[in-house]
Coordinates of N, CA, C and O in Angstrom, one line a residue:
X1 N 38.5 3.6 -40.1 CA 37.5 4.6 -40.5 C 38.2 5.7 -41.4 O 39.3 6.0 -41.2
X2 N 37.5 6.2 -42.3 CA 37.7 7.0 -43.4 C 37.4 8.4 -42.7 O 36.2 8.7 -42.4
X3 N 38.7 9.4 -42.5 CA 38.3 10.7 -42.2 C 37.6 11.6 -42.9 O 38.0 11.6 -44.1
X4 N 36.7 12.6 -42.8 CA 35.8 13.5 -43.5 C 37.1 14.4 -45.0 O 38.0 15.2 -44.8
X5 N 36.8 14.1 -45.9 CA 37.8 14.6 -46.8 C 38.4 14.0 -47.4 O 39.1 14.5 -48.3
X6 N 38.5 12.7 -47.1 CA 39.3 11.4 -47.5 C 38.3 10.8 -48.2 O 37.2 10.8 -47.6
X7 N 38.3 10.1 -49.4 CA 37.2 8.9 -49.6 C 38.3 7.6 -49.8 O 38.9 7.7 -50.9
X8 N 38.4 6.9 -49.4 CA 39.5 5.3 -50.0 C 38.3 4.9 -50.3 O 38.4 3.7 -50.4
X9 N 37.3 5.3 -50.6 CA 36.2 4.4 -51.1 C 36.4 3.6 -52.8 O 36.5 4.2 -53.9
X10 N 36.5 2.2 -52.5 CA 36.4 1.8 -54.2 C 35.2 1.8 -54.4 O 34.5 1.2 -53.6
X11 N 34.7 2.6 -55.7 CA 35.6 2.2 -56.8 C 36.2 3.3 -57.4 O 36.7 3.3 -58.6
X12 N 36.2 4.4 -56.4 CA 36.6 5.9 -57.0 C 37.6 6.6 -56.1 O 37.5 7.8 -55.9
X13 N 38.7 5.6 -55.6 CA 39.6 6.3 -54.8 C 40.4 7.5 -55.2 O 41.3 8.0 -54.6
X14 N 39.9 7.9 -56.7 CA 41.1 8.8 -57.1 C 40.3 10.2 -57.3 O 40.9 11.2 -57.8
X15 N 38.4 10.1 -56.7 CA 38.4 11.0 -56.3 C 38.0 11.8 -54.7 O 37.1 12.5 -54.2
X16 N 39.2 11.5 -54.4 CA 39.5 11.7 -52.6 C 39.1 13.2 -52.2 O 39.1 13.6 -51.0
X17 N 38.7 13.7 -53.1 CA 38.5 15.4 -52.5 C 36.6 15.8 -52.9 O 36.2 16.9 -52.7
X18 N 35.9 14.9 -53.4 CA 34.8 15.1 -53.6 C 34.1 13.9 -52.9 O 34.2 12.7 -53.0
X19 N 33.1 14.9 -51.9 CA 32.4 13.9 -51.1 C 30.9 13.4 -52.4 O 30.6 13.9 -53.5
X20 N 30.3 12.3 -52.0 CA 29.5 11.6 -52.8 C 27.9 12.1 -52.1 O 27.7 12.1 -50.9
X21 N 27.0 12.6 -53.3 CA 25.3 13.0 -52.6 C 24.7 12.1 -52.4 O 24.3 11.5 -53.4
X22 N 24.2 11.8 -51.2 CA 23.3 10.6 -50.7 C 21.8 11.1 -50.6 O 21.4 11.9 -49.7
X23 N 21.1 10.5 -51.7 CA 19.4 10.8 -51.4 C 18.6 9.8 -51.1 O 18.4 8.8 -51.8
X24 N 18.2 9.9 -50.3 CA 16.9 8.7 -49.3 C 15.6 9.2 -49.5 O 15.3 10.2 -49.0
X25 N 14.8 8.5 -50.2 CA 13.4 9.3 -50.6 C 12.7 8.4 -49.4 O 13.1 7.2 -49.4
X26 N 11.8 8.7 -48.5 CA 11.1 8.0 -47.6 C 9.7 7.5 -48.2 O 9.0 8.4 -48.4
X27 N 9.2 6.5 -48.5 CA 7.6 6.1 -48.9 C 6.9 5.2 -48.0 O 7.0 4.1 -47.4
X28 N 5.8 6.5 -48.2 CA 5.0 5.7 -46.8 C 4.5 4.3 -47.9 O 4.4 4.8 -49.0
X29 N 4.3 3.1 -47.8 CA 3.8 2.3 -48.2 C 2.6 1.5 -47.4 O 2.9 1.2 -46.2
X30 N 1.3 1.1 -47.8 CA 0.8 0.4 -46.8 C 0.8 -0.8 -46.8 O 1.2 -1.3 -47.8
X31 N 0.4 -1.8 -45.9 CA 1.1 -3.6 -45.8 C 0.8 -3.8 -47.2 O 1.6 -4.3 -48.0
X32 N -0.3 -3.5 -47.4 CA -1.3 -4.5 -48.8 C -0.7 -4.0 -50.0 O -1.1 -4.6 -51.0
X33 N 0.3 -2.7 -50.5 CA 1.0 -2.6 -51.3 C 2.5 -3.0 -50.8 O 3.4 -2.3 -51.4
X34 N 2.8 -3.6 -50.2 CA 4.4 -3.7 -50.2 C 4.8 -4.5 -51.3 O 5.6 -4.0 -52.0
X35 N 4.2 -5.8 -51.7 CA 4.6 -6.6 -52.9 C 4.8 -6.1 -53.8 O 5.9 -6.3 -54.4
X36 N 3.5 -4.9 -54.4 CA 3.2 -4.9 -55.3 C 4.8 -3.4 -55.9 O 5.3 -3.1 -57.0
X37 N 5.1 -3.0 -54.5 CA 6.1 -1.3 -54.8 C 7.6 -2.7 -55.2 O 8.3 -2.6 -56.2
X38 N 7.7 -3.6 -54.2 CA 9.0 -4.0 -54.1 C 9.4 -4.8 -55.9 O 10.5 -4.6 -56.4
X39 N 8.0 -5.8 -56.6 CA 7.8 -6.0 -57.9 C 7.8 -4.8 -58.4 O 7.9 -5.2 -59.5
X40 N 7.8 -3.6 -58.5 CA 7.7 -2.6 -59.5 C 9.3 -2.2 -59.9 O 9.8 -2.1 -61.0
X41 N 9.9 -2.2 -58.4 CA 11.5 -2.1 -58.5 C 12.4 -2.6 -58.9 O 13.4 -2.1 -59.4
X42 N 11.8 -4.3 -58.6 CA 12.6 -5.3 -59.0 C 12.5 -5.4 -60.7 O 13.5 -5.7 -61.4
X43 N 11.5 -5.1 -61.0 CA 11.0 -5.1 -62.9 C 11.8 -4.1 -63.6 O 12.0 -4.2 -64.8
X44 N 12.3 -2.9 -62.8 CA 13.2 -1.6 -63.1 C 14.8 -1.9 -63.1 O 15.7 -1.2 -63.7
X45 N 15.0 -2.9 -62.2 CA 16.4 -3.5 -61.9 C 17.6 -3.0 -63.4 O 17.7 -3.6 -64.5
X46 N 18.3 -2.3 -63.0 CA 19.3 -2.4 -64.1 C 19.4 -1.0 -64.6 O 20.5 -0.6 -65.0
X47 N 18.1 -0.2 -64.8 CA 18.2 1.0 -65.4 C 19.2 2.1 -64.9 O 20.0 2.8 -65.6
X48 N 19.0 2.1 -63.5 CA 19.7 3.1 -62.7 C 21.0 3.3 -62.8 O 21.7 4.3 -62.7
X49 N 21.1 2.0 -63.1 CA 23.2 1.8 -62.5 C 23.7 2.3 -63.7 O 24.9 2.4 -63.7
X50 N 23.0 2.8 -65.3 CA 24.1 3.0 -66.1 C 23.5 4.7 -66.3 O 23.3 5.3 -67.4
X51 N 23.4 4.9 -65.2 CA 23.2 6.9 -65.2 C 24.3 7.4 -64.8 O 24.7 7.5 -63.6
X52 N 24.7 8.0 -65.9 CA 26.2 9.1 -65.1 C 26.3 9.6 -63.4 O 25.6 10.3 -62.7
X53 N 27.1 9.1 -63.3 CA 27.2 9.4 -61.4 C 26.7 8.7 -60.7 O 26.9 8.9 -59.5
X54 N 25.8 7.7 -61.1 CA 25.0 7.0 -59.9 C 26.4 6.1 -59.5 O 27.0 5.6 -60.4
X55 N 26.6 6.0 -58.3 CA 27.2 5.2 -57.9 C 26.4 3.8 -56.6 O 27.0 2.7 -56.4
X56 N 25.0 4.1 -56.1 CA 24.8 3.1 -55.7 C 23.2 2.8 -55.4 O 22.6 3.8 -55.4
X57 N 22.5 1.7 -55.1 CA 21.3 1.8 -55.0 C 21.0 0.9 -53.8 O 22.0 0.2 -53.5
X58 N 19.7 0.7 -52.9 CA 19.1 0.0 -52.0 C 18.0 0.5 -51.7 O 17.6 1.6 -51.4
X59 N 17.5 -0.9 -52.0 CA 15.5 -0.9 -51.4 C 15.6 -1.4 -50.2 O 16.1 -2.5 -49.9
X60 N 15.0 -0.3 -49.0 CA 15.2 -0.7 -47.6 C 13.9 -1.3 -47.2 O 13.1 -0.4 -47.0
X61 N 13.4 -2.3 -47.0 CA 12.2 -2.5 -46.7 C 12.2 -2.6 -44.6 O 12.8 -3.3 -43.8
X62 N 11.1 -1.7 -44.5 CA 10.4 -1.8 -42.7 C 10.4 -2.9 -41.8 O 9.3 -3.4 -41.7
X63 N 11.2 -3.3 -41.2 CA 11.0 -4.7 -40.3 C 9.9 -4.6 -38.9 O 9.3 -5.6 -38.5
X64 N 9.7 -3.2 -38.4 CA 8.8 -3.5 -37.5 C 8.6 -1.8 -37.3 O 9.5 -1.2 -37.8
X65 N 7.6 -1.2 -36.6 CA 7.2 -0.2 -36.1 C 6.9 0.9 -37.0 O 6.8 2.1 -36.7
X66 N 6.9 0.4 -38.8 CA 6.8 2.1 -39.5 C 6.5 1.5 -40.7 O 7.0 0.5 -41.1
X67 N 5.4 2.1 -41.2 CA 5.3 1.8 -43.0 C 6.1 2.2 -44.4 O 5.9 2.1 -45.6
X68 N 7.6 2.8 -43.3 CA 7.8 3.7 -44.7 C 9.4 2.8 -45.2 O 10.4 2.6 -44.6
X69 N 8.9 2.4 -46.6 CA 10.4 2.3 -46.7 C 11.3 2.9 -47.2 O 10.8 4.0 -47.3
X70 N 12.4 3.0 -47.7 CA 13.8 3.8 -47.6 C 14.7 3.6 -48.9 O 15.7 2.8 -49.0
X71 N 14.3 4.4 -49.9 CA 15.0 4.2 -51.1 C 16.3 5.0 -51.4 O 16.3 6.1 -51.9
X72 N 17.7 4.1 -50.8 CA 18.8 4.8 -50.5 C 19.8 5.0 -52.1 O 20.4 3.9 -52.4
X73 N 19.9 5.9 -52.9 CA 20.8 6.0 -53.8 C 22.1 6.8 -53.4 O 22.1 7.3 -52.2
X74 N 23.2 7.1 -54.1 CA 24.5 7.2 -54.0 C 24.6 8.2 -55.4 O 24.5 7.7 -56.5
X75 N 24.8 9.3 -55.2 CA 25.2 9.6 -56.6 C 26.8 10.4 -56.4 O 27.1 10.5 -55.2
X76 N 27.4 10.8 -57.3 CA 29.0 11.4 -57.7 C 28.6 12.7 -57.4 O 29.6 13.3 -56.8
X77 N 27.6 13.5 -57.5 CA 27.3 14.9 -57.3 C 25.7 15.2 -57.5 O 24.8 14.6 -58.0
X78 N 25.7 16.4 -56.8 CA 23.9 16.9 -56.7 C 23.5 17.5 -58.3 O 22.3 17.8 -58.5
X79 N 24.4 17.5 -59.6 CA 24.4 17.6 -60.8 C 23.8 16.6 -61.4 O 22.9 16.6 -62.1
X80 N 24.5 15.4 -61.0 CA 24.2 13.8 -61.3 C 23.2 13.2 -61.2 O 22.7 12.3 -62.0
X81 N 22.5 13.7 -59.9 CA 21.4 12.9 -59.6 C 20.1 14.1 -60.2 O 19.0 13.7 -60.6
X82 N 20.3 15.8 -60.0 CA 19.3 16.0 -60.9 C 19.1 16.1 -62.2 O 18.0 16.5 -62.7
X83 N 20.4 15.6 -63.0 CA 20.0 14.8 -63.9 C 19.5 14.2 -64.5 O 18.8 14.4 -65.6
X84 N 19.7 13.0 -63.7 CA 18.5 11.9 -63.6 C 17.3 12.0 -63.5 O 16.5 11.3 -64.1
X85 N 16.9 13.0 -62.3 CA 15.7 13.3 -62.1 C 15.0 13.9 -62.9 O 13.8 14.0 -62.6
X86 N 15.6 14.5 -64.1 CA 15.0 15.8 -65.1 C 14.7 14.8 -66.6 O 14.1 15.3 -67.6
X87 N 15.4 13.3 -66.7 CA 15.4 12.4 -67.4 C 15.0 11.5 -67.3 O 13.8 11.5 -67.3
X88 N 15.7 10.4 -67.0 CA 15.6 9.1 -66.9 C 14.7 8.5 -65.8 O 14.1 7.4 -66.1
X89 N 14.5 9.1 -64.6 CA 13.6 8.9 -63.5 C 12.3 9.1 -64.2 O 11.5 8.2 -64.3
X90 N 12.0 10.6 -64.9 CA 10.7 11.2 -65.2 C 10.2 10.2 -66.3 O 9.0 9.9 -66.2
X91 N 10.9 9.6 -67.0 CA 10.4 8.6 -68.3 C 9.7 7.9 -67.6 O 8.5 7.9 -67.5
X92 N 10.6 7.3 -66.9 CA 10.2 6.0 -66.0 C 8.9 6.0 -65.3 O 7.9 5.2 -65.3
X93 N 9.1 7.1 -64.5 CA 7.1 7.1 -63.9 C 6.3 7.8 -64.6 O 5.3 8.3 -64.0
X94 N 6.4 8.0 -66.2 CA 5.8 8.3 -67.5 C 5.6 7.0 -67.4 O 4.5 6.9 -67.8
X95 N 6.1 5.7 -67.1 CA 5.7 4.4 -67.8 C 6.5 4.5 -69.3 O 5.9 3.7 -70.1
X96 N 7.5 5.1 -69.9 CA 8.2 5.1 -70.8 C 9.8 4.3 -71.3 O 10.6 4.9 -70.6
X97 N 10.0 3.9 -71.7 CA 11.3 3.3 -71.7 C 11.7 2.2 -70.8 O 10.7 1.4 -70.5
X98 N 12.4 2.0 -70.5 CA 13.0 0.9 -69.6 C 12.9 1.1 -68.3 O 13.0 0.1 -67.5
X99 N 12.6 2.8 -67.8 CA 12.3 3.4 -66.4 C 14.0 2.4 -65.2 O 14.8 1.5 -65.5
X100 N 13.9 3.2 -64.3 CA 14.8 3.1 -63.0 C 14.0 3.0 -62.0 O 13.0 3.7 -61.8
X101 N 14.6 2.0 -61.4 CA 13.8 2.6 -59.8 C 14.8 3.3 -59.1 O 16.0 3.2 -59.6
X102 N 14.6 4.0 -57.8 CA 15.9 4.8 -57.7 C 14.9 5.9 -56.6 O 13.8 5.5 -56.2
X103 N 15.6 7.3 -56.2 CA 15.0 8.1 -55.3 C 14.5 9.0 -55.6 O 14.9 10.0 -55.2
X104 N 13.1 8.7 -56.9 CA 13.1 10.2 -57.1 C 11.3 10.2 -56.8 O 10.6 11.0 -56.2
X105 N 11.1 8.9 -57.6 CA 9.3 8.9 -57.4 C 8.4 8.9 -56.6 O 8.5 9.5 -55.5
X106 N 7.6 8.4 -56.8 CA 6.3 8.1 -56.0 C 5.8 6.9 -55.9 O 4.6 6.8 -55.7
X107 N 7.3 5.4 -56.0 CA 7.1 4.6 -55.3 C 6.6 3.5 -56.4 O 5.4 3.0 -56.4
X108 N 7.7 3.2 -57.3 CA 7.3 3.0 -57.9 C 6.2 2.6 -59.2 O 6.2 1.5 -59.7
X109 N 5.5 3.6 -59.4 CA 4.2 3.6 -60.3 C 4.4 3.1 -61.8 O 3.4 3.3 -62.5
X110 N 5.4 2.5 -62.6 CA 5.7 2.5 -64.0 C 4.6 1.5 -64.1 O 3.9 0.8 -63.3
X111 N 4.7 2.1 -66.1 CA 3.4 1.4 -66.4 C 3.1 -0.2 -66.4 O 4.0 -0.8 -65.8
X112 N 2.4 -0.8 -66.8 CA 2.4 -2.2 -66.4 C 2.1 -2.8 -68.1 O 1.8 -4.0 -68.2
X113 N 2.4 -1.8 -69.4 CA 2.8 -2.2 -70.7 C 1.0 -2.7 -70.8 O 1.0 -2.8 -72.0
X114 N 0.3 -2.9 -70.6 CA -1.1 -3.1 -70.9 C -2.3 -2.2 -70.8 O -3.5 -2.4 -70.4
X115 N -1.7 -0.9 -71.3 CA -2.9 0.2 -71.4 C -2.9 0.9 -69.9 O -1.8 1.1 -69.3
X116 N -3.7 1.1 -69.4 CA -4.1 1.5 -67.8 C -2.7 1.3 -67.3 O -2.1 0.4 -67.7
X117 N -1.9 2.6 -66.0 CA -1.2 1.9 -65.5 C -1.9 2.0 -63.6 O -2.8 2.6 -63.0
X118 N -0.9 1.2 -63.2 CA -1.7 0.8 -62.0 C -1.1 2.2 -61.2 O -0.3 3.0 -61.7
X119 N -1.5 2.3 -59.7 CA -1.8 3.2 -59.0 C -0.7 3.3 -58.3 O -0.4 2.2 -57.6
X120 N -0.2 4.1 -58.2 CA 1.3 4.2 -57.3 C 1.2 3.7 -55.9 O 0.4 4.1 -55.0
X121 N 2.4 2.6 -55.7 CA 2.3 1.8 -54.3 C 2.5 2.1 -53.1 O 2.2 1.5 -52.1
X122 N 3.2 3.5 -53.2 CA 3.3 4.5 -52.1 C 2.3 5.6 -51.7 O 2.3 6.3 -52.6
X123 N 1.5 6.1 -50.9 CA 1.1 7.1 -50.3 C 1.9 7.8 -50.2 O 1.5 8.4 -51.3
X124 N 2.5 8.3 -49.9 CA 3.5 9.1 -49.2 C 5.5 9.6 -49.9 O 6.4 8.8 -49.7
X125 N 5.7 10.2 -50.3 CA 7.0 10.6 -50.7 C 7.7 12.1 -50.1 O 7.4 13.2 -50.1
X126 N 8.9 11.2 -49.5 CA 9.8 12.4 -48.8 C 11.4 12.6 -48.9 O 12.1 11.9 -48.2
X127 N 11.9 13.3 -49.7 CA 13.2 13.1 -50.3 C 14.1 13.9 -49.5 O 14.1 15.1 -49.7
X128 N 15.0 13.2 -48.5 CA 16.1 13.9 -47.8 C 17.4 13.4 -48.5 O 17.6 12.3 -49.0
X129 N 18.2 14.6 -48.3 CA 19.7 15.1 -49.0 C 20.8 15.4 -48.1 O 20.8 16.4 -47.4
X130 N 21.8 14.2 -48.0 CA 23.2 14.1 -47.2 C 24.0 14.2 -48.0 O 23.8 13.7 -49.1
X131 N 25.2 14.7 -47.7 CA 26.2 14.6 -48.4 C 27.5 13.6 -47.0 O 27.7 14.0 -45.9
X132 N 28.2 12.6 -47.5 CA 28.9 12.2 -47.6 C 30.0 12.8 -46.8 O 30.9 13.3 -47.5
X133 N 30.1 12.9 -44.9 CA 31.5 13.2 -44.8 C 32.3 12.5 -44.2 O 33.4 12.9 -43.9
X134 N 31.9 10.9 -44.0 CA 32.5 10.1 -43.1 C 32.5 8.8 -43.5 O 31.3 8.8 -43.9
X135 N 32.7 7.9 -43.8 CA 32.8 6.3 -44.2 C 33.6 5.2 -44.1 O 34.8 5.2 -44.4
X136 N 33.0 4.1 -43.7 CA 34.2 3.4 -42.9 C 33.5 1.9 -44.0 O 32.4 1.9 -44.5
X137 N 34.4 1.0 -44.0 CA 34.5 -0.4 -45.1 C 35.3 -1.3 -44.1 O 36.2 -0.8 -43.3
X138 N 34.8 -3.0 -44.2 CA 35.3 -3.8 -43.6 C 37.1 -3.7 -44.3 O 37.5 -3.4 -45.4
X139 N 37.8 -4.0 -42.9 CA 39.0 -4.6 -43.3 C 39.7 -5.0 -44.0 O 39.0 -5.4 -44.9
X140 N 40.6 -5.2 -44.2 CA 40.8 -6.5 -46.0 C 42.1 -7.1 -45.4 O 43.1 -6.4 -45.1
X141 N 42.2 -8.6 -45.0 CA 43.2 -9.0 -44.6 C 42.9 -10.3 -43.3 O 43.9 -10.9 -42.8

């Protein structure tokens, strides 16, 4: 286990003294939109990862007892990711550019490139902010 202060984390072990901002945006989604939010994300694939500081992404999808799923990013600093949010996120649920999926929206809404865009797949958006003081990685050996 990685003590608080320490990161051995690859791929940035050399910076051991800055912890990393973790944002989880919660979306309520309901059953009859889960395809349509998870396709919106998957169509977005790629944008995210070449934003200054992002270091990581995950679409958590609900296995049983909650409609909300759990859009976990990783960024280098709380600079980094509002950033993004003041850019490259905002294009994106403009329906503009190449868009990200990532933790900032409303669940995925980008346009659908045919005039009209369709109706955001989420009900619900809740964005909580951790910072990084503990982290543990399998073994190596």
């Amino acid at each position: 286990m990685v003590k608080a202060g320490c990161c051995a984390r690859p791929p940035f072990p050399e910076r051991c003294h800055v912890p990393s901002v973790v944002k989880i945006n919660v979306l309520t989604v309901p059953t009859e939109q889960r395809e349509a939010l998870e396709q919106r994300f998957a169509a977005r694939a790629g944008a995210v990862e070449s934003s200054d500081g992002f270091e990581w992404f995950e679409l958590l999808r609900p296995l049983e007892g909650t409609d909300n799923y759990l859009v976990y990013t990783r960024w280098r600093s709380e600079e980094d990711f509002q950033n993004w949010m003041s850019g490259p996120m905002q294009a994106a649920h403009r329906g503009e550019g190449g868009g990200s999926g990532g933790s900032g929206g409303s669940g995925g809404s980008g346009g659908s490139g045919e005039g009209e865009r369709p109706k955001p797949a989420a009900t619900g958006s809740t964005l909580w902010s951790f910072e990084v003081v503990q982290q543990a990685s399998p073994k190596k050996g």
